[in-house]
Tab-separated table of C-alpha atoms in Angstrom:
chain	number	residue	atom	x	y	z
A	205	UNK	CA	118.492	182.207	217.518
A	206	UNK	CA	115.223	183.304	219.462
A	207	UNK	CA	116.190	181.109	222.324
A	208	UNK	CA	119.274	182.766	223.086
A	209	UNK	CA	117.529	186.220	223.633
A	210	UNK	CA	114.204	185.026	225.078
A	211	UNK	CA	113.995	187.504	228.012
A	212	UNK	CA	114.631	190.681	225.663
A	213	UNK	CA	112.661	191.951	222.956
A	214	UNK	CA	114.471	192.814	219.557
A	215	UNK	CA	113.804	196.263	218.648
A	216	UNK	CA	115.500	197.064	215.464
A	217	UNK	CA	117.854	194.888	213.150
A	218	UNK	CA	120.073	195.157	209.910
A	219	UNK	CA	121.680	193.010	207.368
A	220	UNK	CA	125.238	193.188	206.917
A	221	UNK	CA	126.122	194.630	203.419
A	222	UNK	CA	127.165	191.847	200.739
A	223	UNK	CA	130.979	191.606	200.234
A	224	UNK	CA	132.094	191.273	196.563
A	225	UNK	CA	133.151	187.834	196.538
A	226	UNK	CA	132.018	184.584	194.301
A	227	UNK	CA	128.379	183.525	194.610
A	228	UNK	CA	127.993	181.593	197.452
A	229	UNK	CA	131.176	182.365	199.432
A	230	UNK	CA	129.814	184.884	201.542
A	231	UNK	CA	128.619	184.587	205.032
A	232	UNK	CA	125.173	186.103	205.838
A	233	UNK	CA	125.260	188.082	209.119
A	234	UNK	CA	122.304	190.179	210.771
A	235	UNK	CA	122.944	192.535	213.709
A	236	UNK	CA	120.119	192.925	216.058
A	237	UNK	CA	119.261	195.592	218.872
A	238	UNK	CA	117.431	194.655	221.992
A	239	UNK	CA	115.484	196.218	224.898
A	240	UNK	CA	118.408	195.739	227.459
A	241	UNK	CA	120.703	198.056	225.413
A	242	UNK	CA	122.789	195.300	223.882
A	243	UNK	CA	123.791	194.366	220.318
A	244	UNK	CA	123.932	190.705	219.105
A	245	UNK	CA	125.328	189.738	215.675
A	246	UNK	CA	123.999	186.482	214.266
A	247	UNK	CA	125.398	184.324	211.400
A	248	UNK	CA	122.412	183.123	209.425
A	249	UNK	CA	124.453	180.437	207.742
A	250	UNK	CA	125.306	178.917	211.013
A	251	UNK	CA	122.270	179.987	212.937
A	252	UNK	CA	124.222	180.979	215.829
A	253	UNK	CA	125.007	184.151	217.553
A	254	UNK	CA	128.660	185.047	217.037
A	255	UNK	CA	128.964	188.503	219.206
A	256	UNK	CA	127.324	190.373	221.880
A	257	UNK	CA	128.189	193.832	222.541
A	258	UNK	CA	126.646	196.243	225.412
A	259	UNK	CA	127.019	199.903	224.088
A	260	UNK	CA	123.847	201.345	225.493
A	261	UNK	CA	122.249	201.674	228.887
A	262	UNK	CA	118.642	201.978	227.263
A	263	UNK	CA	116.730	200.181	224.630
A	264	UNK	CA	118.086	200.471	221.312
A	265	UNK	CA	115.683	202.153	218.648
A	266	UNK	CA	117.739	202.006	215.344
A	267	UNK	CA	120.638	200.138	214.042
A	268	UNK	CA	122.913	200.072	210.731
A	269	UNK	CA	125.766	198.742	209.346
A	270	UNK	CA	128.625	201.142	207.819
A	271	UNK	CA	128.715	200.568	203.970
A	272	UNK	CA	131.644	198.352	204.318
A	273	UNK	CA	130.325	196.160	207.196
A	274	UNK	CA	133.351	196.915	209.136
A	275	UNK	CA	131.240	199.195	211.816
A	276	UNK	CA	127.808	199.172	213.559
A	277	UNK	CA	126.019	202.247	214.345
A	278	UNK	CA	123.436	202.102	216.955
A	279	UNK	CA	120.925	204.485	218.335
A	280	UNK	CA	119.113	204.269	221.777
A	281	UNK	CA	116.090	205.713	223.322
A	282	UNK	CA	118.112	208.253	225.169
A	283	UNK	CA	119.312	209.644	222.016
A	284	UNK	CA	122.890	208.525	222.028
A	285	UNK	CA	124.434	207.113	218.848
A	286	UNK	CA	127.509	204.589	219.519
A	287	UNK	CA	129.971	203.200	216.832
A	288	UNK	CA	131.177	199.815	217.454
A	289	UNK	CA	133.537	197.343	215.681
A	290	UNK	CA	132.168	193.827	215.136
A	291	UNK	CA	135.641	192.675	214.795
A	292	UNK	CA	136.907	193.763	218.148
A	293	UNK	CA	133.536	193.866	219.964
A	294	UNK	CA	134.557	197.469	221.303
A	295	UNK	CA	132.358	200.687	221.077
A	296	UNK	CA	134.983	203.286	219.528
A	297	UNK	CA	132.841	206.384	219.820
A	298	UNK	CA	129.666	207.534	221.158
A	299	UNK	CA	128.014	210.718	219.873
A	300	UNK	CA	125.464	212.555	222.094
A	301	UNK	CA	124.167	215.485	219.671
A	302	UNK	CA	120.771	213.748	219.684
A	303	UNK	CA	120.715	213.479	223.656
A	304	UNK	CA	117.505	213.308	225.097
A	305	UNK	CA	115.332	212.282	222.038
A	306	UNK	CA	115.070	208.731	220.578
A	307	UNK	CA	116.914	207.793	217.540
A	308	UNK	CA	114.369	206.775	214.824
A	309	UNK	CA	116.700	206.366	211.850
A	310	UNK	CA	120.335	205.656	211.281
A	311	UNK	CA	121.479	205.177	207.471
A	312	UNK	CA	125.101	204.790	205.861
A	313	UNK	CA	125.642	205.677	202.070
A	314	UNK	CA	128.792	205.719	200.049
A	315	UNK	CA	129.179	208.754	198.182
A	316	UNK	CA	131.682	210.930	196.562
A	317	UNK	CA	131.465	214.325	198.505
A	318	UNK	CA	134.902	216.277	197.959
A	319	UNK	CA	132.171	219.017	196.847
A	320	UNK	CA	131.325	219.317	200.798
A	321	UNK	CA	134.973	219.933	201.497
A	322	UNK	CA	135.332	217.034	204.050
A	323	UNK	CA	137.263	213.813	204.021
A	324	UNK	CA	135.764	210.370	204.288
A	325	UNK	CA	134.359	207.015	202.914
A	326	UNK	CA	130.903	207.665	203.538
A	327	UNK	CA	128.175	209.729	204.521
A	328	UNK	CA	125.564	208.709	207.370
A	329	UNK	CA	122.571	210.254	209.015
A	330	UNK	CA	120.678	210.085	212.368
A	331	UNK	CA	117.363	211.203	212.869
A	332	UNK	CA	115.622	211.838	216.189
A	333	UNK	CA	112.080	211.826	217.190
A	334	UNK	CA	112.234	215.664	217.990
A	335	UNK	CA	112.496	216.262	214.107
A	336	UNK	CA	116.320	216.711	214.007
A	337	UNK	CA	118.572	215.206	211.431
A	338	UNK	CA	122.429	215.533	212.031
A	339	UNK	CA	124.550	214.492	208.665
A	340	UNK	CA	128.249	213.137	209.096
A	341	UNK	CA	131.044	212.291	207.097
A	342	UNK	CA	133.318	209.332	208.251
A	343	UNK	CA	136.525	207.321	207.620
A	344	UNK	CA	136.186	204.753	210.205
A	345	UNK	CA	139.702	203.315	209.379
A	346	UNK	CA	141.303	206.635	210.155
A	347	UNK	CA	138.975	207.299	213.043
A	348	UNK	CA	137.261	210.271	211.513
A	349	UNK	CA	133.787	211.541	212.286
A	350	UNK	CA	132.776	214.788	211.190
A	351	UNK	CA	129.342	216.676	211.587
A	352	UNK	CA	128.475	217.898	207.959
A	353	UNK	CA	124.987	219.358	208.680
A	354	UNK	CA	122.459	219.775	211.313
A	355	UNK	CA	118.539	219.952	210.201
A	356	UNK	CA	115.776	221.077	212.656
A	357	UNK	CA	112.317	220.922	211.207
A	358	UNK	CA	109.513	223.095	212.974
A	359	UNK	CA	106.034	221.976	214.239
A	360	UNK	CA	103.011	223.440	215.494
A	361	UNK	CA	102.966	223.627	219.265
A	362	UNK	CA	99.763	221.978	220.101
A	363	UNK	CA	98.526	218.747	217.829
A	364	UNK	CA	95.006	218.133	217.798
A	365	UNK	CA	93.448	214.695	217.249
A	366	UNK	CA	96.790	212.984	217.213
A	367	UNK	CA	97.220	210.307	219.723
A	368	UNK	CA	100.883	210.103	219.361
A	369	UNK	CA	103.058	212.290	217.012
A	370	UNK	CA	104.104	210.722	213.548
A	371	UNK	CA	107.699	209.661	213.361
A	372	UNK	CA	110.661	211.623	212.369
A	373	UNK	CA	112.168	209.931	209.073
A	374	UNK	CA	114.834	210.690	206.714
A	375	UNK	CA	116.836	208.908	204.024
A	376	UNK	CA	119.343	209.723	201.593
A	377	UNK	CA	118.050	210.040	197.944
A	378	UNK	CA	119.788	207.376	195.593
A	379	UNK	CA	118.903	209.351	192.503
A	380	UNK	CA	120.032	212.758	193.442
A	381	UNK	CA	123.250	212.617	195.384
A	382	UNK	CA	123.925	215.010	198.184
A	383	UNK	CA	120.214	215.155	198.793
A	384	UNK	CA	118.240	213.758	201.624
A	385	UNK	CA	114.313	213.208	202.124
A	386	UNK	CA	112.555	214.111	205.216
A	387	UNK	CA	108.968	213.331	206.739
A	388	UNK	CA	107.557	213.966	209.917
A	389	UNK	CA	105.024	215.899	211.961
A	390	UNK	CA	105.354	219.446	210.934
A	391	UNK	CA	103.516	222.425	209.633
A	392	UNK	CA	102.367	220.859	206.426
A	393	UNK	CA	101.760	217.022	205.433
A	394	UNK	CA	104.669	216.804	203.107
A	395	UNK	CA	107.981	215.102	202.118
A	396	UNK	CA	110.755	217.544	202.030
A	397	UNK	CA	113.952	217.137	199.524
A	398	UNK	CA	116.941	218.723	201.348
A	399	UNK	CA	120.250	219.576	199.295
A	400	UNK	CA	123.351	219.204	201.370
A	401	UNK	CA	125.331	221.516	198.994
A	402	UNK	CA	122.760	224.179	198.738
A	403	UNK	CA	121.890	223.961	202.542
A	404	UNK	CA	118.086	224.390	202.116
A	405	UNK	CA	114.859	222.676	201.019
A	406	UNK	CA	114.880	222.270	197.075
A	407	UNK	CA	111.457	220.494	196.659
A	408	UNK	CA	108.506	219.605	198.493
A	409	UNK	CA	105.932	217.004	198.023
A	410	UNK	CA	102.425	217.301	199.425
A	411	UNK	CA	101.262	214.310	201.021
A	412	UNK	CA	97.700	213.183	202.142
A	413	UNK	CA	98.317	212.575	205.643
A	414	UNK	CA	101.407	212.465	208.142
A	415	UNK	CA	103.687	209.757	207.083
A	416	UNK	CA	104.449	206.833	209.234
A	417	UNK	CA	106.940	204.993	207.312
A	418	UNK	CA	109.381	205.815	204.248
A	419	UNK	CA	111.609	204.064	201.619
A	420	UNK	CA	113.381	205.094	198.381
A	421	UNK	CA	114.373	202.704	195.543
A	422	UNK	CA	117.916	202.351	195.165
A	423	UNK	CA	117.234	201.267	191.630
A	424	UNK	CA	114.554	203.910	190.379
A	425	UNK	CA	113.225	207.090	191.144
A	426	UNK	CA	110.468	205.739	193.270
A	427	UNK	CA	109.421	206.591	196.817
A	428	UNK	CA	107.148	204.685	199.021
A	429	UNK	CA	105.430	206.380	201.862
A	430	UNK	CA	103.087	204.413	204.595
A	431	UNK	CA	100.326	206.063	206.551
A	432	UNK	CA	98.527	205.541	209.778
A	433	UNK	CA	95.139	205.465	207.469
A	434	UNK	CA	96.062	202.002	206.511
A	435	UNK	CA	97.491	203.358	203.069
A	436	UNK	CA	100.381	203.088	200.756
A	437	UNK	CA	101.417	205.749	198.487
A	438	UNK	CA	104.019	205.022	195.547
A	439	UNK	CA	105.604	208.399	194.085
A	440	UNK	CA	107.401	208.681	190.956
A	441	UNK	CA	109.971	211.246	191.288
A	442	UNK	CA	110.508	213.923	190.047
A	443	UNK	CA	106.925	214.226	188.455
A	444	UNK	CA	105.320	213.449	191.858
A	445	UNK	CA	102.971	211.058	190.176
A	446	UNK	CA	101.257	209.124	192.829
A	447	UNK	CA	99.713	205.722	193.128
A	448	UNK	CA	97.520	204.820	196.340
A	449	UNK	CA	97.056	201.288	197.483
A	450	UNK	CA	94.890	199.796	200.329
A	451	UNK	CA	95.195	196.178	201.886
A	452	UNK	CA	96.674	196.882	205.020
A	453	UNK	CA	94.503	196.325	208.203
A	454	UNK	CA	96.358	199.233	210.305
A	455	UNK	CA	99.048	201.663	210.066
A	456	UNK	CA	101.707	200.978	207.596
A	457	UNK	CA	104.543	201.211	209.762
A	458	UNK	CA	107.311	199.785	207.609
A	459	UNK	CA	107.994	199.913	204.023
A	460	UNK	CA	111.451	198.789	202.446
A	461	UNK	CA	112.484	198.548	198.954
A	462	UNK	CA	114.467	195.404	197.977
A	463	UNK	CA	118.017	196.221	196.799
A	464	UNK	CA	116.842	195.674	193.180
A	465	UNK	CA	113.902	198.046	193.476
A	466	UNK	CA	111.739	195.524	191.717
A	467	UNK	CA	109.804	194.580	194.910
A	468	UNK	CA	108.616	196.501	198.048
A	469	UNK	CA	107.987	194.942	201.261
A	470	UNK	CA	105.586	196.653	203.512
A	471	UNK	CA	104.101	195.746	207.164
A	472	UNK	CA	101.428	196.735	209.416
A	473	UNK	CA	100.133	195.307	212.902
A	474	UNK	CA	99.371	191.850	211.416
A	475	UNK	CA	99.896	191.850	207.918
A	476	UNK	CA	103.230	191.837	205.692
A	477	UNK	CA	102.706	192.623	202.106
A	478	UNK	CA	105.198	192.073	199.168
A	479	UNK	CA	104.596	194.335	195.948
A	480	UNK	CA	106.082	193.731	192.671
A	481	UNK	CA	106.729	196.997	190.603
A	482	UNK	CA	106.256	196.582	187.144
A	483	UNK	CA	108.209	198.579	184.434
A	484	UNK	CA	105.575	200.618	183.259
């Protein structure tokens, strides 16, 4: 795989969601976004590239599959979000709402959202480095994509003592339907819980530093937050009970729960740690 794209650097990647089939029958696929604006889909089982698309003119910064695996959402350094079909290799839509600011997060979730008064098969969000989050309701089979909410989080004008601004990160909350969690550079060091139904922040959790990575467990009420101070914090919600863990040699720039919620992967400059969560 690496030999196929030796001249380009991989900026982001995502696993295709598992189809519901008999054990061992599924084909494992991963999609990767590159510095030349291309997207490549690889078959893990066949160890080969199956598809190459070029939906962006600049480097990719975020990528995700739709919940059914039928569409690929990709975000670029210029803030454009492209929706492409891995079946046809065509880009079917380009969204410019975040234009001018790099996309930091793309996430899709399957939801029941008749409460929101819109049609669709899933919700998805895009976050950009200018502290803005857009939330969309989509039905890709019917070519529907509707903006559901637009969030903009304030920040002080002149940050002091920060070499670079912390990233803007958002994620749907698995245990609170219709809620998303946001962390980023702002007026306070905190994680914000925003209700899409109430259109407001409904909870704030104080953090010791500005977050550099974020992940919410899909199986239990746990949130993992990484910091530039070589620290990982595990928060039990809604009690906000916190446990801090050292062990990284640098900024914890990635944390990701496994689908089971029983393991947590974290990464810094030269260390990748795998944590196992106990039931207690």
